[in-house]
Amino acid sequence: MTPAEKNWAGNITFGARRLSMPRSEAELRETVSASTALHALGTRHSFNTVADTRGDLVSVAGLPRRVEIDREAGAVTVAAGLRLGEFADVLHENGYALHNLGSLPHISVAGACATGTHGSGVGNGSIAGAVRALDMVTADGRNVSLRRGDADFPGAVVAMGALGVVTALTLDVVPAFEVQQWVYEDLPETRLTSSFDEVMSAAYSVSVFTDWREEPLNQVWLKQRVGSAGPQRAPEEWFGARLADGPRHPIAGMPAENCTRQQGVAGPWHRRLPHFRLEFTPSNGDELQSEYFVARQDAPAAYAALGRLRERIAPLLQITEIRTVARDDLWLSPAGGRDSVAFHFTWVPDTAAVTPVLGAIEEALAPFGARPHWGKVFTTTPGTLRTLYGKYADFERLAARFDPEGKFRNDFLARHFLR
């Protein structure tokens, strides 16, 4: 690697000595065995040092492409380095779908699962929640497989690379479906806070966007599954918001052609559930991101607490997105054990200015037990994080057992998890 090697947003310069990209699992095992300090690198969409190391970085993007559908089990096994959008076409062509996708189809499936990345929908859990098995290379170069039901499995899915280098994941699939997408503008803030559950349950996937500058809210994106009756028409007015008269980007002034098709044009699940198209540059790039999860029942109160900070948030913000995430049982999942609402912040690329605002947000959301997204910027202390996860100590013991010499233990893991 060179000093110019950075993450996607450009706010992290990797400190690794070298980056390797094995072309076979045998080569990967040799790479892991030979290194004294190593960490897996995905598609570089993390905004902190969770994927960095002072040793060697290894990418599994060069391993053989693998997309194996098990129709009897209702599952697909995919190579960990594949981007989510890269195997969706294969799934769809064979009549299957993932239950949900995040806003970006450009992220590797392993990276998305390792940090608890999600989409939206009151009934839709994170991508990690669909994992039923995973294969990884551990510190001694062995292949290890874990399956749903194994004692270690709930701690191994959202693990941030602490246990090994994941090479393949097996995910639950559902029958393929089509989605229509509409954008509404100028939702009155009072309608969101007084009818939060109704708003967020209005479609298969719902995203609310605000810049916190003034009422009303900027946009609401509704992604509705097409039923047996076929495509539907959308009302011109919805909860006081008006139907957009053309395609929109979540951030004002950004090109809408980068976004997935809107205005009710039905299309395959993987062409509508993400906000951004695989063939275009995702989102903005020149940005920082943060995200905090609270219990869904606390969302209106949490929104009000954030609203009291709008004068500090707005000048540094590009956009906030509010989404729902169904609960799962994974130890370090931000939605673990509770149906959640995630408040996502896309900031201007100014770490010094954003950091104190993060502290204010975390203080405002502290009464609600807000959990930060593991792959985004936050200042929540390790001591506080320990109180937010019932299995935090169990994960520390699991990591120590799988990696007793600390080969995968980078600065991020050392700061947040004891040995």
Coordinates of C-alpha atoms in Angstrom, one line a residue:
M1 CA 0.0 0.0 0.0
T2 CA 1.0 3.6 -0.4
P3 CA 0.2 6.7 1.8
A4 CA -2.5 7.6 -0.8
E5 CA -4.6 4.5 0.0
K6 CA -7.8 5.8 1.5
N7 CA -11.3 4.8 2.2
W8 CA -14.2 5.7 -0.1
A9 CA -15.0 9.0 1.6
G10 CA -11.3 10.0 1.8
N11 CA -11.4 10.7 5.6
I12 CA -9.3 7.7 6.5
T13 CA -5.8 7.0 5.3
F14 CA -5.0 3.3 5.8
G15 CA -2.0 2.5 8.0
A16 CA -1.4 -1.0 6.7
R17 CA 2.0 -2.1 5.3
R18 CA 0.5 -3.9 2.3
L19 CA -2.7 -5.0 0.7
S20 CA -3.0 -8.5 -0.8
M21 CA -5.8 -10.0 -2.9
P22 CA -5.5 -13.8 -3.0
R23 CA -7.0 -15.5 -6.0
S24 CA -7.8 -18.8 -4.2
E25 CA -8.8 -19.9 -0.7
A26 CA -5.5 -21.8 -0.5
E27 CA -3.6 -18.6 -1.2
L28 CA -5.7 -16.8 1.4
R29 CA -5.0 -19.4 4.0
E30 CA -1.3 -19.0 3.4
T31 CA -1.5 -15.2 3.6
V32 CA -3.4 -15.4 6.9
S33 CA -1.0 -18.0 8.3
A34 CA 2.1 -16.0 7.4
S35 CA 1.0 -12.7 8.8
T36 CA 1.4 -11.5 12.4
A37 CA -1.2 -8.7 12.1
L38 CA -3.9 -8.8 9.4
H39 CA -7.4 -7.5 8.8
A40 CA -10.0 -8.0 6.1
L41 CA -10.8 -5.0 3.8
G42 CA -14.1 -4.8 1.9
T43 CA -15.3 -2.0 -0.4
R44 CA -13.9 0.8 1.8
H45 CA -17.3 2.2 2.7
S46 CA -16.5 2.5 6.4
F47 CA -16.0 6.0 7.8
N48 CA -13.7 5.0 10.7
T49 CA -10.8 2.7 11.2
V50 CA -12.8 -0.5 11.7
A51 CA -11.2 -2.0 8.6
D52 CA -7.7 -0.7 9.1
T53 CA -4.6 -2.4 10.6
R54 CA -1.0 -1.6 11.3
G55 CA -0.2 -4.9 9.7
D56 CA -1.5 -6.4 6.4
L57 CA -4.9 -5.8 4.7
V58 CA -6.4 -8.6 2.7
S59 CA -9.3 -8.4 0.2
V60 CA -11.4 -11.4 -0.7
A61 CA -12.7 -9.6 -3.8
G62 CA -10.2 -11.7 -5.9
L63 CA -11.6 -15.1 -4.8
P64 CA -13.6 -17.0 -7.4
R65 CA -17.1 -15.7 -7.9
R66 CA -19.6 -17.9 -6.2
V67 CA -23.4 -17.7 -6.3
E68 CA -25.0 -21.0 -5.4
I69 CA -28.8 -21.2 -5.0
D70 CA -30.3 -24.0 -2.8
R71 CA -33.9 -24.1 -3.9
E72 CA -34.9 -26.7 -1.3
A73 CA -33.4 -24.7 1.6
G74 CA -34.5 -21.3 0.3
A75 CA -30.9 -20.0 0.5
V76 CA -28.0 -18.6 -1.5
T77 CA -24.3 -19.0 -0.8
V78 CA -22.2 -16.2 -2.2
A79 CA -18.5 -15.3 -2.2
A80 CA -17.9 -12.7 0.6
G81 CA -16.2 -10.2 -1.6
L82 CA -19.1 -9.8 -4.1
R83 CA -20.9 -6.5 -3.9
L84 CA -24.6 -6.8 -3.1
G85 CA -25.6 -5.5 -6.5
E86 CA -23.4 -8.0 -8.3
F87 CA -25.3 -11.2 -7.4
A88 CA -28.8 -9.7 -7.3
D89 CA -29.3 -10.2 -11.0
V90 CA -28.5 -13.9 -10.7
L91 CA -31.0 -14.2 -7.8
H92 CA -33.7 -12.4 -9.7
E93 CA -33.2 -14.4 -12.9
N94 CA -33.7 -17.6 -10.8
G95 CA -36.9 -16.3 -9.2
Y96 CA -35.4 -15.2 -5.8
A97 CA -34.7 -12.1 -3.9
L98 CA -33.1 -10.9 -0.6
H99 CA -35.6 -9.6 1.8
N100 CA -34.0 -6.1 1.7
L101 CA -31.0 -4.1 0.6
G102 CA -29.3 -1.1 1.9
S103 CA -29.3 2.3 0.1
L104 CA -26.0 1.4 -1.7
P105 CA -25.7 -1.9 -3.8
H106 CA -22.0 -1.2 -4.1
I107 CA -21.0 -2.6 -0.6
S108 CA -19.6 -6.1 -0.3
V109 CA -21.9 -8.6 1.3
A110 CA -19.3 -9.5 4.0
G111 CA -18.7 -5.8 4.9
A112 CA -22.4 -5.1 5.1
C113 CA -23.0 -8.0 7.4
A114 CA -19.9 -7.4 9.6
T115 CA -21.1 -3.9 10.6
G116 CA -24.9 -4.4 10.7
T117 CA -25.8 -2.5 7.6
H118 CA -29.5 -2.4 6.7
G119 CA -32.3 -1.1 4.5
S120 CA -35.7 0.0 5.7
G121 CA -39.1 -1.4 6.6
V122 CA -40.9 -2.2 9.8
G123 CA -40.8 -5.9 9.0
N124 CA -37.3 -5.9 7.4
G125 CA -34.3 -6.8 9.5
S126 CA -30.7 -6.0 8.6
I127 CA -28.8 -7.9 5.9
A128 CA -26.9 -9.7 8.6
G129 CA -30.2 -11.0 10.0
A130 CA -30.6 -13.0 6.8
V131 CA -27.3 -14.9 7.3
R132 CA -27.8 -18.5 8.1
A133 CA -24.2 -19.7 7.7
L134 CA -20.7 -18.3 7.2
D135 CA -17.3 -19.6 6.2
M136 CA -14.1 -18.0 7.4
V137 CA -10.3 -18.4 7.6
T138 CA -9.2 -18.1 11.2
A139 CA -5.9 -16.9 12.6
D140 CA -4.1 -20.3 12.2
G141 CA -5.2 -20.6 8.6
R142 CA -8.0 -23.1 9.1
N143 CA -11.4 -23.0 7.4
V144 CA -14.2 -22.7 9.9
S145 CA -17.9 -22.9 9.2
L146 CA -20.7 -21.7 11.6
R147 CA -24.4 -22.1 11.1
R148 CA -27.5 -20.7 12.6
G149 CA -28.1 -22.7 15.7
D150 CA -24.4 -23.0 16.6
A151 CA -23.6 -21.4 20.0
D152 CA -21.0 -19.1 18.5
F153 CA -23.1 -18.1 15.5
P154 CA -24.9 -15.0 16.9
G155 CA -21.6 -13.5 17.9
A156 CA -19.9 -14.2 14.6
V157 CA -22.1 -12.4 12.0
V158 CA -21.7 -8.8 13.1
A159 CA -18.1 -9.2 14.2
M160 CA -16.1 -6.5 12.3
G161 CA -13.4 -8.9 11.2
A162 CA -12.4 -9.8 14.8
L163 CA -12.8 -13.6 14.4
G164 CA -11.3 -14.2 10.9
V165 CA -11.5 -13.5 7.2
V166 CA -15.0 -14.4 6.0
T167 CA -14.9 -16.1 2.6
A168 CA -18.6 -17.0 2.0
L169 CA -22.0 -16.3 3.4
T170 CA -25.3 -18.2 3.1
L171 CA -28.3 -16.0 3.1
D172 CA -32.1 -16.6 3.4
V173 CA -33.9 -15.8 0.1
V174 CA -37.5 -15.1 -0.7
P175 CA -39.5 -15.3 -3.9
A176 CA -38.6 -12.5 -6.3
F177 CA -40.9 -9.5 -6.3
E178 CA -41.3 -6.1 -7.9
V179 CA -41.4 -2.7 -6.3
Q180 CA -42.8 0.7 -7.1
Q181 CA -41.1 3.8 -5.8
W182 CA -42.6 7.2 -5.1
V183 CA -41.1 10.3 -3.6
Y184 CA -43.2 12.8 -1.6
E185 CA -42.1 16.2 -0.6
D186 CA -42.8 18.6 2.3
L187 CA -44.2 16.2 4.9
P188 CA -45.3 18.3 7.9
E189 CA -43.1 17.5 10.9
T190 CA -46.1 17.3 13.1
R191 CA -47.6 14.5 10.9
L192 CA -44.4 12.5 11.3
T193 CA -44.2 12.9 15.1
S194 CA -47.9 12.3 15.7
S195 CA -48.3 9.4 13.3
F196 CA -44.8 7.9 13.3
D197 CA -45.8 4.3 13.1
E198 CA -48.4 5.0 10.3
V199 CA -45.9 6.9 8.2
M200 CA -43.1 4.3 8.6
S201 CA -45.5 1.4 8.0
A202 CA -47.0 2.9 4.8
A203 CA -44.9 0.9 2.4
Y204 CA -42.6 -2.1 2.3
S205 CA -39.7 0.3 2.8
V206 CA -39.9 3.9 3.9
S207 CA -37.2 6.5 4.2
V208 CA -37.8 10.0 5.6
F209 CA -35.2 12.7 4.7
T210 CA -34.7 16.0 6.5
D211 CA -32.0 18.7 6.5
W212 CA -33.2 20.0 9.9
R213 CA -33.3 23.5 8.5
E214 CA -37.0 24.2 8.7
E215 CA -40.4 22.5 8.6
P216 CA -41.6 20.7 6.6
L217 CA -39.4 17.6 6.0
N218 CA -37.6 17.4 2.7
Q219 CA -38.7 14.1 1.2
V220 CA -40.3 10.7 2.0
W221 CA -39.4 7.7 -0.2
L222 CA -42.0 5.0 -0.4
K223 CA -41.0 1.6 -1.8
Q224 CA -44.1 -0.6 -2.2
R225 CA -44.2 -4.2 -3.2
V226 CA -46.3 -4.9 -6.3
G227 CA -49.1 -7.2 -5.3
S228 CA -51.2 -9.7 -7.3
A229 CA -53.4 -6.8 -8.5
G230 CA -50.5 -5.3 -10.3
P231 CA -49.0 -1.8 -10.1
Q232 CA -50.9 0.9 -8.2
R233 CA -51.4 4.6 -8.6
A234 CA -50.2 6.9 -5.9
P235 CA -52.3 9.7 -4.4
E236 CA -51.2 13.3 -5.1
E237 CA -51.4 14.0 -1.4
W238 CA -50.2 11.8 1.5
F239 CA -50.1 12.8 5.2
G240 CA -50.0 16.4 4.0
A241 CA -47.1 15.8 1.7
R242 CA -47.3 16.2 -2.1
L243 CA -46.2 13.7 -4.7
A244 CA -43.0 14.8 -6.5
D245 CA -43.4 15.9 -10.1
G246 CA -40.2 14.2 -11.2
P247 CA -37.3 12.1 -10.0
R248 CA -35.4 13.3 -7.0
H249 CA -32.0 12.8 -5.3
P250 CA -32.1 12.8 -1.4
I251 CA -29.6 15.7 -1.4
A252 CA -30.8 18.9 -3.1
G253 CA -28.8 19.8 -6.2
M254 CA -27.4 16.3 -6.8
P255 CA -28.3 14.5 -10.0
A256 CA -31.4 12.3 -9.8
E257 CA -30.2 10.0 -12.6
N258 CA -27.8 8.4 -10.0
C259 CA -30.9 7.2 -8.1
T260 CA -33.1 4.2 -8.7
R261 CA -36.3 4.6 -10.8
Q262 CA -39.1 6.5 -9.2
Q263 CA -42.6 7.9 -10.1
G264 CA -44.2 4.5 -9.6
V265 CA -42.5 2.7 -12.4
A266 CA -42.5 -1.0 -11.3
G267 CA -39.2 -2.9 -11.4
P268 CA -37.3 -5.8 -9.8
W269 CA -36.6 -5.6 -6.1
H270 CA -32.9 -5.0 -6.6
R271 CA -33.5 -2.1 -8.9
R272 CA -35.8 -0.3 -6.5
L273 CA -34.9 -1.1 -2.9
P274 CA -31.5 0.7 -3.0
H275 CA -31.6 4.4 -3.4
F276 CA -28.7 4.4 -5.8
R277 CA -28.0 2.6 -9.0
L278 CA -25.1 0.1 -9.2
E279 CA -23.7 1.6 -12.4
F280 CA -23.4 5.1 -11.0
T281 CA -21.2 6.7 -8.4
P282 CA -22.9 6.1 -5.1
S283 CA -24.3 8.9 -2.9
N284 CA -22.0 11.8 -2.7
G285 CA -18.6 10.5 -1.7
D286 CA -17.2 13.7 -0.3
E287 CA -18.8 13.3 3.1
L288 CA -18.8 11.8 6.6
Q289 CA -21.6 9.5 7.9
S290 CA -23.0 8.7 11.3
E291 CA -26.0 6.6 12.3
Y292 CA -27.7 5.9 15.7
F293 CA -30.3 3.3 16.5
V294 CA -33.0 3.6 19.1
A295 CA -36.0 1.5 20.0
R296 CA -38.8 2.2 17.5
Q297 CA -41.2 3.0 20.4
D298 CA -38.8 5.9 21.4
A299 CA -38.5 7.3 17.9
P300 CA -40.8 10.3 18.3
A301 CA -39.1 11.4 21.5
A302 CA -35.7 10.8 20.0
Y303 CA -36.7 12.9 17.0
A304 CA -37.8 15.7 19.3
A305 CA -34.5 15.5 21.2
L306 CA -32.6 15.9 17.9
G307 CA -34.8 18.7 16.8
R308 CA -33.6 20.7 19.7
L309 CA -30.1 20.5 18.2
R310 CA -31.1 21.6 14.7
E311 CA -29.2 24.8 14.8
R312 CA -26.0 22.9 15.4
I313 CA -26.8 20.0 13.1
A314 CA -28.0 21.9 10.0
P315 CA -24.9 23.9 9.1
L316 CA -22.8 20.8 8.9
L317 CA -25.3 18.5 7.4
Q318 CA -26.0 17.3 3.8
I319 CA -29.0 15.2 4.8
T320 CA -30.5 13.0 7.5
E321 CA -32.3 9.8 6.7
I322 CA -34.7 8.1 9.1
R323 CA -35.4 4.3 8.6
T324 CA -36.9 1.4 10.5
V325 CA -35.1 -1.9 11.2
A326 CA -36.7 -5.0 12.5
R327 CA -35.0 -6.7 15.4
D328 CA -32.6 -9.6 15.2
D329 CA -30.8 -11.8 17.7
L330 CA -27.2 -11.1 16.7
W331 CA -24.9 -10.0 19.7
L332 CA -23.5 -6.8 18.3
S333 CA -26.2 -5.9 15.8
P334 CA -27.3 -2.3 16.4
A335 CA -30.9 -3.6 16.0
G336 CA -30.2 -6.6 18.2
G337 CA -33.1 -7.4 20.6
R338 CA -35.3 -4.5 19.6
D339 CA -37.3 -3.2 16.7
S340 CA -35.3 0.0 15.9
V341 CA -35.3 3.3 14.1
A342 CA -32.0 4.5 12.7
F343 CA -31.2 8.2 12.4
H344 CA -28.6 8.5 9.7
F345 CA -26.5 11.7 9.2
T346 CA -24.6 12.5 6.0
W347 CA -22.2 15.3 7.0
V348 CA -19.9 17.7 5.2
P349 CA -16.3 16.4 5.2
D350 CA -15.1 18.4 8.2
T351 CA -14.2 16.0 11.0
A352 CA -13.1 18.8 13.4
A353 CA -16.4 20.6 13.1
V354 CA -18.6 17.5 13.0
T355 CA -17.0 15.7 16.1
P356 CA -18.4 18.0 18.8
V357 CA -21.9 17.8 17.2
L358 CA -21.7 14.0 17.4
G359 CA -21.0 14.4 21.1
A360 CA -24.1 16.6 21.5
I361 CA -26.2 14.1 19.5
E362 CA -25.0 11.2 21.6
E363 CA -25.8 13.1 24.8
A364 CA -29.3 13.9 23.5
L365 CA -30.0 10.3 22.5
A366 CA -28.4 8.8 25.6
P367 CA -31.8 8.4 27.4
F368 CA -32.9 6.1 24.6
G369 CA -29.8 3.8 24.6
A370 CA -28.7 4.9 21.2
R371 CA -26.3 2.5 19.5
P372 CA -24.0 3.8 16.8
H373 CA -23.4 2.1 13.5
W374 CA -20.1 0.2 13.8
G375 CA -18.8 1.4 10.4
K376 CA -19.5 5.1 10.7
V377 CA -18.1 8.0 12.8
F378 CA -19.1 8.2 16.4
T379 CA -17.6 9.3 19.8
T380 CA -19.6 6.9 22.1
T381 CA -17.2 5.6 24.7
P382 CA -16.4 1.9 25.0
G383 CA -17.8 2.1 28.6
T384 CA -21.1 3.3 27.3
L385 CA -21.2 0.8 24.4
R386 CA -20.7 -2.0 27.0
T387 CA -24.0 -1.0 28.7
L388 CA -25.9 -1.1 25.4
Y389 CA -25.3 -4.7 24.5
G390 CA -26.1 -7.6 26.7
K391 CA -23.6 -9.9 25.0
Y392 CA -20.7 -7.4 24.9
A393 CA -18.5 -9.4 27.3
D394 CA -19.5 -12.7 25.5
F395 CA -18.2 -11.2 22.2
E396 CA -14.9 -10.3 23.9
R397 CA -14.5 -13.8 25.1
L398 CA -15.4 -15.2 21.7
A399 CA -12.9 -13.0 19.9
A400 CA -10.2 -14.0 22.4
R401 CA -11.0 -17.7 21.8
F402 CA -10.9 -17.5 18.0
D403 CA -7.9 -15.1 17.8
P404 CA -5.9 -15.7 21.0
E405 CA -2.8 -13.9 19.7
G406 CA -4.7 -10.9 18.5
K407 CA -3.8 -11.2 14.8
F408 CA -7.0 -9.6 13.6
R409 CA -7.1 -7.1 16.5
N410 CA -6.6 -3.6 15.1
D411 CA -6.7 -0.3 16.9
F412 CA -10.5 0.0 16.6
L413 CA -11.1 -3.4 18.2
A414 CA -8.5 -2.8 20.8
R415 CA -10.1 0.5 21.8
H416 CA -13.6 -0.9 22.1
F417 CA -13.2 -4.5 23.3
L418 CA -11.1 -5.8 26.2
R419 CA -9.1 -9.0 26.0

